[in-house]
């Protein structure tokens, strides 16, 4: 499944759960509704986690592809590292400037 399908699938479910949660949260009148709110919150967080995992998987594959392309163009070996929620594609020799990509899913 590609990133667009992951995104569409999980965001649709997230929007649905979020709308249900908003409706119920306005006036939680009894214990049953409060339990339903908590159940919906848990389901919402689960869907957000699924989306994050799916997108991170796709991003990781994309990073490897970018690294490969840079290696072919620059005719030098590169490595992928992660620090402070950013990905760095760095030349192993240290002679080239790093390519820095924000990890928007974390």
PDB file of C-alpha atoms in Angstrom, residues 3 45 48-60 63 80-88 101-106:
ATOM      1  CA  UNK A   3       1.656   6.522   1.202  1.00  0.00           C
ATOM      2  CA  UNK A  45      -4.955   7.569  19.291  1.00  0.00           C
ATOM      3  CA  UNK A  48      -3.039   8.196  14.708  1.00  0.00           C
ATOM      4  CA  UNK A  49      -0.378   5.646  15.707  1.00  0.00           C
ATOM      5  CA  UNK A  50      -1.230   3.490  12.688  1.00  0.00           C
ATOM      6  CA  UNK A  51      -0.924   6.502  10.377  1.00  0.00           C
ATOM      7  CA  UNK A  52       2.383   7.516  11.930  1.00  0.00           C
ATOM      8  CA  UNK A  53       3.766   3.986  11.613  1.00  0.00           C
ATOM      9  CA  UNK A  54       2.612   3.661   8.010  1.00  0.00           C
ATOM     10  CA  UNK A  55       4.039   7.024   7.012  1.00  0.00           C
ATOM     11  CA  UNK A  56       7.310   6.443   8.843  1.00  0.00           C
ATOM     12  CA  UNK A  57       7.721   3.120   7.022  1.00  0.00           C
ATOM     13  CA  UNK A  58       7.189   4.839   3.685  1.00  0.00           C
ATOM     14  CA  UNK A  59       9.525   7.679   4.689  1.00  0.00           C
ATOM     15  CA  UNK A  60      12.261   5.208   5.607  1.00  0.00           C
ATOM     16  CA  UNK A  63      15.180   8.007   2.570  1.00  0.00           C
ATOM     17  CA  UNK A  80      21.529   7.959   7.018  1.00  0.00           C
ATOM     18  CA  UNK A  81      21.485   9.084  10.648  1.00  0.00           C
ATOM     19  CA  UNK A  82      18.755  10.470  12.863  1.00  0.00           C
ATOM     20  CA  UNK A  83      19.256  13.111  15.540  1.00  0.00           C
ATOM     21  CA  UNK A  84      16.836  15.550  17.203  1.00  0.00           C
ATOM     22  CA  UNK A  85      13.878  14.392  15.060  1.00  0.00           C
ATOM     23  CA  UNK A  86      15.784  15.086  11.831  1.00  0.00           C
ATOM     24  CA  UNK A  87      17.261  12.701   9.306  1.00  0.00           C
ATOM     25  CA  UNK A  88      20.751  13.401   7.990  1.00  0.00           C
ATOM     26  CA  UNK A 101      15.235  16.310   6.383  1.00  0.00           C
ATOM     27  CA  UNK A 102      12.751  16.974   9.168  1.00  0.00           C
ATOM     28  CA  UNK A 103      10.929  13.929  10.490  1.00  0.00           C
ATOM     29  CA  UNK A 104       7.412  15.343  10.409  1.00  0.00           C
ATOM     30  CA  UNK A 105       5.842  12.216  11.869  1.00  0.00           C
ATOM     31  CA  UNK A 106       7.472  12.411  15.289  1.00  0.00           C
TER      32      UNK A 106
END
